[in-house]
Amino acid sequence: MSISTQSDSSPGSVASAARDRLGTELRRPPILSLRFFAVWQRNFRVWRKLMLPSLLGNFGEPVLYLLALGYGLGQFVGEVEGMSYMVFLASGIVCSAAMTGATFEALYSAFTRLTQQQTWAAMLAAPMNVDDVVLGEIAWAATKALINASAIVLVAALLGLVAGPQALLVLPVILLAGFAFAGIAMIVTAISPSYDFFLYYFTLVMTPMLLLSGVFFPLESLPGAVQIGAQCLPLAHVVMLVRPLMTGGAIDAPILHLAVIVGYIIATYWLSAALARRRLVR
C-alpha cells in the first residue's frame, strides 16, 4: 500500500496525471456564451481610468519606429515594391502595433489579474466559467490591438501614407488579428509560473515573427526556406491583407489569409481555454 502511494506521488506520476488532465480538457470544446462580455466590460472600465498613459505607452513606440525608420532609413532604401519605404513601412507598423497591443494585454495584464489581483478567481465565483473569462480576456486584448492600430492608421493618413478610404477595411482585419495574437499570448499566460517566463515567448516567438513577416522588408528578400516558414506565422498573413488595403494594391488570395487568421483564433482559444481549465479547476 505504501509503495503504491509513493508511486502515485512520484514526479513521473504527477507529470503523467497532468498530461492526462490536459488531454481530457483538450477533447472538451470550450463553452461559448455571451457572459464573456462582462469580462470585456470590466476590463474596459478599468482601462478607461488609465486611458491616457495607456495610449501614450502603446502608441508612442510604433509612431517612433514609423518616423525614425521611415524618414531615416527610408532615405537610403528608396522605393520598395513600387512605393516609398515610408508608405511600405506604415502598413507594417500598423500590423506590429496590433500584435504588440494584444500580446502585452493578454500576457502582463491578464497574468496580473490571474495571479496577483485574483480577479479571475472572483469572476469564477459569479455564474461564469473559465471559458467565459478566457474569451473575455482575449476579446479585450483584441480591442486593445484595434485601438492601437487605429491610432497608427490615423497618423499614417495625416502623413499622406494611405491610398484612400479603403484603408478603413484594415480595422476589421486588425480586430480579427488581435484575437489571433491574444489567443497565442493567452496560451503562454495559462502555463506561465511567473512574469519572467514571458521572456521565452518574446525571444523565441514574438521577435522572430516581427522580423520575418514582412513588416520592415518584403518577404521575397528572404531565403526560400524562410519564406515558407513565414507563411505559417499569423503576422505575415495580416501584413499581406493590410498592406494592399492601405496602399491601394490588389490582395492575393484573401480567403487564404483570412482562413489562416481564423484558424489561429479557433485553435489558440481552444488550447488556452483547456490550459486555463487545467490550471484553475480542481
PDB file of C-alpha atoms in Angstrom:
ATOM      1  CA  MET A   1       0.000   0.000   0.000  1.00  0.00           C
ATOM      2  CA  SER A   2       2.794   2.396   0.884  1.00  0.00           C
ATOM      3  CA  ILE A   3       4.602   1.523  -2.350  1.00  0.00           C
ATOM      4  CA  SER A   4       1.525   2.381  -4.356  1.00  0.00           C
ATOM      5  CA  THR A   5       1.184   5.699  -2.547  1.00  0.00           C
ATOM      6  CA  GLN A   6       4.830   6.541  -3.178  1.00  0.00           C
ATOM      7  CA  SER A   7       4.479   5.661  -6.850  1.00  0.00           C
ATOM      8  CA  ASP A   8       1.367   7.804  -7.216  1.00  0.00           C
ATOM      9  CA  SER A   9       3.149  10.815  -5.761  1.00  0.00           C
ATOM     10  CA  SER A  10       6.358  10.428  -7.779  1.00  0.00           C
ATOM     11  CA  PRO A  11       7.280  13.164 -10.301  1.00  0.00           C
ATOM     12  CA  GLY A  12       6.606  10.775 -13.180  1.00  0.00           C
ATOM     13  CA  SER A  13       3.128  10.027 -11.898  1.00  0.00           C
ATOM     14  CA  VAL A  14       2.354  13.687 -11.398  1.00  0.00           C
ATOM     15  CA  ALA A  15       3.551  14.539 -14.920  1.00  0.00           C
ATOM     16  CA  SER A  16       1.525  11.678 -16.377  1.00  0.00           C
ATOM     17  CA  ALA A  17      -1.583  12.785 -14.497  1.00  0.00           C
ATOM     18  CA  ALA A  18      -1.069  16.340 -15.745  1.00  0.00           C
ATOM     19  CA  ARG A  19      -0.804  15.105 -19.332  1.00  0.00           C
ATOM     20  CA  ASP A  20      -3.938  13.023 -18.931  1.00  0.00           C
ATOM     21  CA  ARG A  21      -5.784  16.005 -17.477  1.00  0.00           C
ATOM     22  CA  LEU A  22      -4.709  18.215 -20.366  1.00  0.00           C
ATOM     23  CA  GLY A  23      -5.768  15.578 -22.872  1.00  0.00           C
ATOM     24  CA  THR A  24      -9.182  15.409 -21.248  1.00  0.00           C
ATOM     25  CA  GLU A  25      -9.552  19.197 -21.338  1.00  0.00           C
ATOM     26  CA  LEU A  26      -8.431  19.401 -24.968  1.00  0.00           C
ATOM     27  CA  ARG A  27     -11.078  16.919 -26.027  1.00  0.00           C
ATOM     28  CA  ARG A  28     -13.735  19.132 -24.469  1.00  0.00           C
ATOM     29  CA  PRO A  29     -14.681  22.090 -26.682  1.00  0.00           C
ATOM     30  CA  PRO A  30     -14.941  25.496 -24.993  1.00  0.00           C
ATOM     31  CA  ILE A  31     -18.417  26.530 -23.926  1.00  0.00           C
ATOM     32  CA  LEU A  32     -19.350  29.725 -25.759  1.00  0.00           C
ATOM     33  CA  SER A  33     -21.733  32.205 -24.190  1.00  0.00           C
ATOM     34  CA  LEU A  34     -22.302  35.958 -24.070  1.00  0.00           C
ATOM     35  CA  ARG A  35     -21.123  36.016 -20.463  1.00  0.00           C
ATOM     36  CA  PHE A  36     -17.625  36.808 -21.758  1.00  0.00           C
ATOM     37  CA  PHE A  37     -18.831  40.346 -22.465  1.00  0.00           C
ATOM     38  CA  ALA A  38     -18.998  41.069 -18.735  1.00  0.00           C
ATOM     39  CA  VAL A  39     -15.257  40.361 -18.533  1.00  0.00           C
ATOM     40  CA  TRP A  40     -14.620  42.635 -21.519  1.00  0.00           C
ATOM     41  CA  GLN A  41     -16.759  45.358 -19.965  1.00  0.00           C
ATOM     42  CA  ARG A  42     -14.968  45.134 -16.632  1.00  0.00           C
ATOM     43  CA  ASN A  43     -11.539  45.468 -18.284  1.00  0.00           C
ATOM     44  CA  PHE A  44     -12.742  48.359 -20.421  1.00  0.00           C
ATOM     45  CA  ARG A  45     -13.945  50.267 -17.377  1.00  0.00           C
ATOM     46  CA  VAL A  46     -10.594  49.803 -15.643  1.00  0.00           C
ATOM     47  CA  TRP A  47      -8.693  50.846 -18.784  1.00  0.00           C
ATOM     48  CA  ARG A  48     -10.861  53.943 -19.179  1.00  0.00           C
ATOM     49  CA  LYS A  49      -9.486  55.285 -15.900  1.00  0.00           C
ATOM     50  CA  LEU A  50      -5.914  54.881 -17.195  1.00  0.00           C
ATOM     51  CA  MET A  51      -6.660  55.617 -20.837  1.00  0.00           C
ATOM     52  CA  LEU A  52      -4.188  58.458 -21.447  1.00  0.00           C
ATOM     53  CA  PRO A  53      -0.986  56.801 -20.130  1.00  0.00           C
ATOM     54  CA  SER A  54      -2.032  53.523 -21.749  1.00  0.00           C
ATOM     55  CA  LEU A  55      -2.489  55.164 -25.145  1.00  0.00           C
ATOM     56  CA  LEU A  56       0.775  57.067 -24.875  1.00  0.00           C
ATOM     57  CA  GLY A  57       2.684  53.911 -23.950  1.00  0.00           C
ATOM     58  CA  ASN A  58       1.227  51.722 -26.683  1.00  0.00           C
ATOM     59  CA  PHE A  59       1.007  54.423 -29.322  1.00  0.00           C
ATOM     60  CA  GLY A  60       4.330  56.219 -28.846  1.00  0.00           C
ATOM     61  CA  GLU A  61       6.730  53.399 -29.742  1.00  0.00           C
ATOM     62  CA  PRO A  62       5.102  52.418 -33.073  1.00  0.00           C
ATOM     63  CA  VAL A  63       4.949  56.055 -34.158  1.00  0.00           C
ATOM     64  CA  LEU A  64       8.620  56.458 -33.228  1.00  0.00           C
ATOM     65  CA  TYR A  65       9.501  53.416 -35.353  1.00  0.00           C
ATOM     66  CA  LEU A  66       7.440  54.786 -38.218  1.00  0.00           C
ATOM     67  CA  LEU A  67       9.021  58.233 -38.160  1.00  0.00           C
ATOM     68  CA  ALA A  68      12.595  57.217 -37.334  1.00  0.00           C
ATOM     69  CA  LEU A  69      12.838  54.287 -39.736  1.00  0.00           C
ATOM     70  CA  GLY A  70      10.558  55.779 -42.362  1.00  0.00           C
ATOM     71  CA  TYR A  71      12.313  59.104 -42.660  1.00  0.00           C
ATOM     72  CA  GLY A  72      15.785  57.961 -41.576  1.00  0.00           C
ATOM     73  CA  LEU A  73      16.261  54.566 -43.190  1.00  0.00           C
ATOM     74  CA  GLY A  74      13.884  55.482 -45.990  1.00  0.00           C
ATOM     75  CA  GLN A  75      16.404  57.989 -47.337  1.00  0.00           C
ATOM     76  CA  PHE A  76      18.792  55.122 -48.068  1.00  0.00           C
ATOM     77  CA  VAL A  77      16.291  52.458 -49.096  1.00  0.00           C
ATOM     78  CA  GLY A  78      14.317  54.459 -51.644  1.00  0.00           C
ATOM     79  CA  GLU A  79      11.373  52.576 -53.142  1.00  0.00           C
ATOM     80  CA  VAL A  80      10.161  49.134 -52.084  1.00  0.00           C
ATOM     81  CA  GLU A  81       7.644  47.219 -54.214  1.00  0.00           C
ATOM     82  CA  GLY A  82       6.933  50.348 -56.242  1.00  0.00           C
ATOM     83  CA  MET A  83       6.213  52.611 -53.257  1.00  0.00           C
ATOM     84  CA  SER A  84       8.279  54.769 -50.941  1.00  0.00           C
ATOM     85  CA  TYR A  85       9.719  52.986 -47.929  1.00  0.00           C
ATOM     86  CA  MET A  86       7.671  55.239 -45.640  1.00  0.00           C
ATOM     87  CA  VAL A  87       4.432  54.039 -47.243  1.00  0.00           C
ATOM     88  CA  PHE A  88       5.643  50.426 -47.192  1.00  0.00           C
ATOM     89  CA  LEU A  89       6.616  50.664 -43.529  1.00  0.00           C
ATOM     90  CA  ALA A  90       3.398  52.347 -42.360  1.00  0.00           C
ATOM     91  CA  SER A  91       1.243  49.310 -43.113  1.00  0.00           C
ATOM     92  CA  GLY A  92       3.743  47.008 -41.411  1.00  0.00           C
ATOM     93  CA  ILE A  93       3.825  49.177 -38.295  1.00  0.00           C
ATOM     94  CA  VAL A  94       0.011  49.044 -38.112  1.00  0.00           C
ATOM     95  CA  CYS A  95       0.219  45.248 -38.002  1.00  0.00           C
ATOM     96  CA  SER A  96       3.067  45.145 -35.485  1.00  0.00           C
ATOM     97  CA  ALA A  97       1.216  47.629 -33.243  1.00  0.00           C
ATOM     98  CA  ALA A  98      -1.800  45.308 -33.264  1.00  0.00           C
ATOM     99  CA  MET A  99       0.374  42.334 -32.343  1.00  0.00           C
ATOM    100  CA  THR A 100       2.152  44.227 -29.564  1.00  0.00           C
ATOM    101  CA  GLY A 101      -1.045  45.674 -28.096  1.00  0.00           C
ATOM    102  CA  ALA A 102      -2.852  42.332 -27.979  1.00  0.00           C
ATOM    103  CA  THR A 103       0.201  40.462 -26.716  1.00  0.00           C
ATOM    104  CA  PHE A 104       1.048  42.741 -23.802  1.00  0.00           C
ATOM    105  CA  GLU A 105      -2.579  42.862 -22.665  1.00  0.00           C
ATOM    106  CA  ALA A 106      -3.010  39.076 -22.833  1.00  0.00           C
ATOM    107  CA  LEU A 107       0.339  38.486 -21.129  1.00  0.00           C
ATOM    108  CA  TYR A 108       1.102  41.025 -18.416  1.00  0.00           C
ATOM    109  CA  SER A 109      -2.350  42.438 -17.693  1.00  0.00           C
ATOM    110  CA  ALA A 110      -4.159  39.096 -17.866  1.00  0.00           C
ATOM    111  CA  PHE A 111      -1.479  37.354 -15.786  1.00  0.00           C
ATOM    112  CA  THR A 112      -1.731  40.074 -13.150  1.00  0.00           C
ATOM    113  CA  ARG A 113      -5.482  39.584 -12.966  1.00  0.00           C
ATOM    114  CA  LEU A 114      -4.968  35.815 -12.806  1.00  0.00           C
ATOM    115  CA  THR A 115      -2.298  35.695 -10.093  1.00  0.00           C
ATOM    116  CA  GLN A 116      -1.622  38.938  -8.237  1.00  0.00           C
ATOM    117  CA  GLN A 117      -5.082  40.505  -8.114  1.00  0.00           C
ATOM    118  CA  GLN A 118      -7.015  37.199  -8.121  1.00  0.00           C
ATOM    119  CA  THR A 119      -9.585  38.843 -10.401  1.00  0.00           C
ATOM    120  CA  TRP A 120     -10.189  35.602 -12.263  1.00  0.00           C
ATOM    121  CA  ALA A 121     -10.987  33.800  -9.006  1.00  0.00           C
ATOM    122  CA  ALA A 122     -13.536  36.483  -8.144  1.00  0.00           C
ATOM    123  CA  MET A 123     -15.102  36.183 -11.588  1.00  0.00           C
ATOM    124  CA  LEU A 124     -15.362  32.413 -11.238  1.00  0.00           C
ATOM    125  CA  ALA A 125     -17.324  32.915  -8.032  1.00  0.00           C
ATOM    126  CA  ALA A 126     -20.022  34.503 -10.216  1.00  0.00           C
ATOM    127  CA  PRO A 127     -22.189  32.486 -12.630  1.00  0.00           C
ATOM    128  CA  MET A 128     -19.287  32.300 -15.086  1.00  0.00           C
ATOM    129  CA  ASN A 129     -16.871  29.585 -16.173  1.00  0.00           C
ATOM    130  CA  VAL A 130     -13.201  29.580 -17.175  1.00  0.00           C
ATOM    131  CA  ASP A 131     -14.059  29.618 -20.883  1.00  0.00           C
ATOM    132  CA  ASP A 132     -16.013  32.856 -20.406  1.00  0.00           C
ATOM    133  CA  VAL A 133     -13.111  34.506 -18.597  1.00  0.00           C
ATOM    134  CA  VAL A 134     -10.544  33.427 -21.180  1.00  0.00           C
ATOM    135  CA  LEU A 135     -12.685  34.591 -24.098  1.00  0.00           C
ATOM    136  CA  GLY A 136     -13.391  37.884 -22.347  1.00  0.00           C
ATOM    137  CA  GLU A 137      -9.674  38.475 -21.814  1.00  0.00           C
ATOM    138  CA  ILE A 138      -8.894  37.595 -25.438  1.00  0.00           C
ATOM    139  CA  ALA A 139     -11.691  39.841 -26.709  1.00  0.00           C
ATOM    140  CA  TRP A 140     -10.437  42.738 -24.609  1.00  0.00           C
ATOM    141  CA  ALA A 141      -6.854  42.217 -25.805  1.00  0.00           C
ATOM    142  CA  ALA A 142      -8.132  42.214 -29.401  1.00  0.00           C
ATOM    143  CA  THR A 143      -9.883  45.502 -28.660  1.00  0.00           C
ATOM    144  CA  LYS A 144      -6.608  46.956 -27.385  1.00  0.00           C
ATOM    145  CA  ALA A 145      -4.989  45.833 -30.653  1.00  0.00           C
ATOM    146  CA  LEU A 146      -7.702  47.646 -32.592  1.00  0.00           C
ATOM    147  CA  ILE A 147      -7.275  50.825 -30.535  1.00  0.00           C
ATOM    148  CA  ASN A 148      -3.506  50.866 -31.014  1.00  0.00           C
ATOM    149  CA  ALA A 149      -3.635  50.099 -34.732  1.00  0.00           C
ATOM    150  CA  SER A 150      -6.400  52.639 -35.362  1.00  0.00           C
ATOM    151  CA  ALA A 151      -4.193  55.361 -33.908  1.00  0.00           C
ATOM    152  CA  ILE A 152      -1.356  54.399 -36.266  1.00  0.00           C
ATOM    153  CA  VAL A 153      -3.728  54.337 -39.255  1.00  0.00           C
ATOM    154  CA  LEU A 154      -4.837  57.855 -38.316  1.00  0.00           C
ATOM    155  CA  VAL A 155      -1.245  59.081 -38.108  1.00  0.00           C
ATOM    156  CA  ALA A 156      -0.441  57.431 -41.454  1.00  0.00           C
ATOM    157  CA  ALA A 157      -3.456  59.125 -43.020  1.00  0.00           C
ATOM    158  CA  LEU A 158      -2.401  62.533 -41.666  1.00  0.00           C
ATOM    159  CA  LEU A 159       1.079  61.972 -43.133  1.00  0.00           C
ATOM    160  CA  GLY A 160      -0.408  61.099 -46.540  1.00  0.00           C
ATOM    161  CA  LEU A 161       0.685  57.458 -46.375  1.00  0.00           C
ATOM    162  CA  VAL A 162      -2.774  55.983 -47.037  1.00  0.00           C
ATOM    163  CA  ALA A 163      -4.092  55.498 -50.571  1.00  0.00           C
ATOM    164  CA  GLY A 164      -7.780  56.066 -49.927  1.00  0.00           C
ATOM    165  CA  PRO A 165     -10.888  55.297 -47.870  1.00  0.00           C
ATOM    166  CA  GLN A 166     -10.481  51.545 -48.454  1.00  0.00           C
ATOM    167  CA  ALA A 167      -7.930  51.747 -45.647  1.00  0.00           C
ATOM    168  CA  LEU A 168     -10.886  51.647 -43.247  1.00  0.00           C
ATOM    169  CA  LEU A 169     -11.225  47.967 -44.155  1.00  0.00           C
ATOM    170  CA  VAL A 170      -7.986  47.483 -42.257  1.00  0.00           C
ATOM    171  CA  LEU A 171      -9.869  47.845 -38.967  1.00  0.00           C
ATOM    172  CA  PRO A 172     -11.929  44.608 -39.083  1.00  0.00           C
ATOM    173  CA  VAL A 173      -8.825  42.751 -40.258  1.00  0.00           C
ATOM    174  CA  ILE A 174      -6.888  44.131 -37.297  1.00  0.00           C
ATOM    175  CA  LEU A 175      -9.651  43.126 -34.890  1.00  0.00           C
ATOM    176  CA  LEU A 176      -9.510  39.557 -36.196  1.00  0.00           C
ATOM    177  CA  ALA A 177      -5.732  39.601 -35.990  1.00  0.00           C
ATOM    178  CA  GLY A 178      -5.976  40.846 -32.410  1.00  0.00           C
ATOM    179  CA  PHE A 179      -7.966  37.759 -31.471  1.00  0.00           C
ATOM    180  CA  ALA A 180      -5.261  35.548 -33.007  1.00  0.00           C
ATOM    181  CA  PHE A 181      -2.339  37.310 -31.303  1.00  0.00           C
ATOM    182  CA  ALA A 182      -4.187  37.447 -27.984  1.00  0.00           C
ATOM    183  CA  GLY A 183      -5.007  33.748 -28.203  1.00  0.00           C
ATOM    184  CA  ILE A 184      -1.343  32.847 -28.666  1.00  0.00           C
ATOM    185  CA  ALA A 185      -0.343  35.045 -25.731  1.00  0.00           C
ATOM    186  CA  MET A 186      -3.128  33.602 -23.562  1.00  0.00           C
ATOM    187  CA  ILE A 187      -1.620  30.130 -24.034  1.00  0.00           C
ATOM    188  CA  VAL A 188       1.615  31.459 -22.542  1.00  0.00           C
ATOM    189  CA  THR A 189      -0.273  33.145 -19.693  1.00  0.00           C
ATOM    190  CA  ALA A 190      -2.120  29.926 -18.873  1.00  0.00           C
ATOM    191  CA  ILE A 191       1.120  27.960 -18.402  1.00  0.00           C
ATOM    192  CA  SER A 192       3.387  30.691 -17.054  1.00  0.00           C
ATOM    193  CA  PRO A 193       4.641  30.356 -13.460  1.00  0.00           C
ATOM    194  CA  SER A 194       5.877  33.984 -13.341  1.00  0.00           C
ATOM    195  CA  TYR A 195       6.383  37.140 -15.372  1.00  0.00           C
ATOM    196  CA  ASP A 196       9.935  36.065 -16.235  1.00  0.00           C
ATOM    197  CA  PHE A 197       8.546  33.185 -18.284  1.00  0.00           C
ATOM    198  CA  PHE A 198       7.272  35.699 -20.844  1.00  0.00           C
ATOM    199  CA  LEU A 199      10.841  36.357 -21.969  1.00  0.00           C
ATOM    200  CA  TYR A 200      10.846  32.956 -23.687  1.00  0.00           C
ATOM    201  CA  TYR A 201       7.838  33.982 -25.741  1.00  0.00           C
ATOM    202  CA  PHE A 202       9.329  37.329 -26.714  1.00  0.00           C
ATOM    203  CA  THR A 203      12.695  35.816 -27.653  1.00  0.00           C
ATOM    204  CA  LEU A 204      11.569  32.602 -29.348  1.00  0.00           C
ATOM    205  CA  VAL A 205       8.262  33.623 -30.926  1.00  0.00           C
ATOM    206  CA  MET A 206       7.395  37.299 -30.999  1.00  0.00           C
ATOM    207  CA  THR A 207      10.715  38.773 -32.149  1.00  0.00           C
ATOM    208  CA  PRO A 208      11.265  36.250 -34.989  1.00  0.00           C
ATOM    209  CA  MET A 209       7.654  36.742 -36.097  1.00  0.00           C
ATOM    210  CA  LEU A 210       8.135  40.513 -36.145  1.00  0.00           C
ATOM    211  CA  LEU A 211      11.322  40.275 -38.206  1.00  0.00           C
ATOM    212  CA  LEU A 212      10.237  37.560 -40.650  1.00  0.00           C
ATOM    213  CA  SER A 213       6.668  38.578 -41.532  1.00  0.00           C
ATOM    214  CA  GLY A 214       7.234  41.424 -43.975  1.00  0.00           C
ATOM    215  CA  VAL A 215       6.844  44.316 -41.548  1.00  0.00           C
ATOM    216  CA  PHE A 216      10.176  46.003 -42.285  1.00  0.00           C
ATOM    217  CA  PHE A 217      11.137  44.440 -45.625  1.00  0.00           C
ATOM    218  CA  PRO A 218       9.459  42.272 -48.278  1.00  0.00           C
ATOM    219  CA  LEU A 219       9.209  38.542 -47.668  1.00  0.00           C
ATOM    220  CA  GLU A 220      10.678  37.999 -51.134  1.00  0.00           C
ATOM    221  CA  SER A 221      14.038  39.248 -49.874  1.00  0.00           C
ATOM    222  CA  LEU A 222      14.317  36.274 -47.508  1.00  0.00           C
ATOM    223  CA  PRO A 223      15.701  32.829 -48.444  1.00  0.00           C
ATOM    224  CA  GLY A 224      13.136  30.426 -49.880  1.00  0.00           C
ATOM    225  CA  ALA A 225      13.013  28.155 -46.821  1.00  0.00           C
ATOM    226  CA  VAL A 226      12.474  31.131 -44.517  1.00  0.00           C
ATOM    227  CA  GLN A 227       9.674  32.417 -46.765  1.00  0.00           C
ATOM    228  CA  ILE A 228       7.907  29.079 -46.455  1.00  0.00           C
ATOM    229  CA  GLY A 229       8.269  29.166 -42.682  1.00  0.00           C
ATOM    230  CA  ALA A 230       6.955  32.739 -42.564  1.00  0.00           C
ATOM    231  CA  GLN A 231       3.765  31.578 -44.276  1.00  0.00           C
ATOM    232  CA  CYS A 232       2.952  29.693 -41.078  1.00  0.00           C
ATOM    233  CA  LEU A 233       3.048  32.874 -38.989  1.00  0.00           C
ATOM    234  CA  PRO A 234      -0.185  34.814 -38.475  1.00  0.00           C
ATOM    235  CA  LEU A 235       1.533  38.196 -38.699  1.00  0.00           C
ATOM    236  CA  ALA A 236       2.683  37.504 -42.261  1.00  0.00           C
ATOM    237  CA  HIS A 237      -0.906  36.926 -43.390  1.00  0.00           C
ATOM    238  CA  VAL A 238      -2.101  40.040 -41.570  1.00  0.00           C
ATOM    239  CA  VAL A 239       0.537  42.103 -43.377  1.00  0.00           C
ATOM    240  CA  MET A 240      -0.484  40.607 -46.726  1.00  0.00           C
ATOM    241  CA  LEU A 241      -4.042  41.786 -46.119  1.00  0.00           C
ATOM    242  CA  VAL A 242      -3.358  45.162 -44.531  1.00  0.00           C
ATOM    243  CA  ARG A 243      -0.637  46.454 -46.867  1.00  0.00           C
ATOM    244  CA  PRO A 244      -2.728  46.354 -50.086  1.00  0.00           C
ATOM    245  CA  LEU A 245      -5.687  47.925 -48.283  1.00  0.00           C
ATOM    246  CA  MET A 246      -3.550  50.834 -47.105  1.00  0.00           C
ATOM    247  CA  THR A 247      -1.594  51.299 -50.319  1.00  0.00           C
ATOM    248  CA  GLY A 248      -4.363  50.671 -52.843  1.00  0.00           C
ATOM    249  CA  GLY A 249      -2.942  47.430 -54.215  1.00  0.00           C
ATOM    250  CA  ALA A 250      -4.629  44.137 -55.026  1.00  0.00           C
ATOM    251  CA  ILE A 251      -4.815  41.403 -52.398  1.00  0.00           C
ATOM    252  CA  ASP A 252      -3.540  37.999 -53.471  1.00  0.00           C
ATOM    253  CA  ALA A 253      -5.521  35.049 -52.056  1.00  0.00           C
ATOM    254  CA  PRO A 254      -7.508  36.998 -49.423  1.00  0.00           C
ATOM    255  CA  ILE A 255      -9.552  33.922 -48.479  1.00  0.00           C
ATOM    256  CA  LEU A 256      -6.374  32.014 -47.660  1.00  0.00           C
ATOM    257  CA  HIS A 257      -5.043  34.806 -45.447  1.00  0.00           C
ATOM    258  CA  LEU A 258      -8.348  35.143 -43.597  1.00  0.00           C
ATOM    259  CA  ALA A 259      -8.597  31.371 -43.193  1.00  0.00           C
ATOM    260  CA  VAL A 260      -5.162  31.222 -41.552  1.00  0.00           C
ATOM    261  CA  ILE A 261      -6.058  34.028 -39.142  1.00  0.00           C
ATOM    262  CA  VAL A 262      -9.412  32.461 -38.241  1.00  0.00           C
ATOM    263  CA  GLY A 263      -7.697  29.086 -37.831  1.00  0.00           C
ATOM    264  CA  TYR A 264      -5.306  30.623 -35.317  1.00  0.00           C
ATOM    265  CA  ILE A 265      -8.231  32.220 -33.460  1.00  0.00           C
ATOM    266  CA  ILE A 266     -10.083  28.932 -33.064  1.00  0.00           C
ATOM    267  CA  ALA A 267      -7.033  26.806 -32.240  1.00  0.00           C
ATOM    268  CA  THR A 268      -5.492  29.211 -29.728  1.00  0.00           C
ATOM    269  CA  TYR A 269      -8.764  29.871 -27.913  1.00  0.00           C
ATOM    270  CA  TRP A 270      -9.452  26.144 -27.670  1.00  0.00           C
ATOM    271  CA  LEU A 271      -5.950  25.419 -26.333  1.00  0.00           C
ATOM    272  CA  SER A 272      -5.736  28.417 -23.979  1.00  0.00           C
ATOM    273  CA  ALA A 273      -9.157  27.612 -22.507  1.00  0.00           C
ATOM    274  CA  ALA A 274      -8.112  23.996 -21.932  1.00  0.00           C
ATOM    275  CA  LEU A 275      -4.858  25.052 -20.267  1.00  0.00           C
ATOM    276  CA  ALA A 276      -6.648  27.600 -18.088  1.00  0.00           C
ATOM    277  CA  ARG A 277      -9.208  24.994 -17.003  1.00  0.00           C
ATOM    278  CA  ARG A 278      -6.407  22.608 -16.089  1.00  0.00           C
ATOM    279  CA  ARG A 279      -4.753  25.340 -14.036  1.00  0.00           C
ATOM    280  CA  LEU A 280      -7.813  26.694 -12.250  1.00  0.00           C
ATOM    281  CA  VAL A 281     -10.358  23.907 -11.946  1.00  0.00           C
ATOM    282  CA  ARG A 282      -9.593  21.361  -9.266  1.00  0.00           C
TER     283      ARG A 282
END
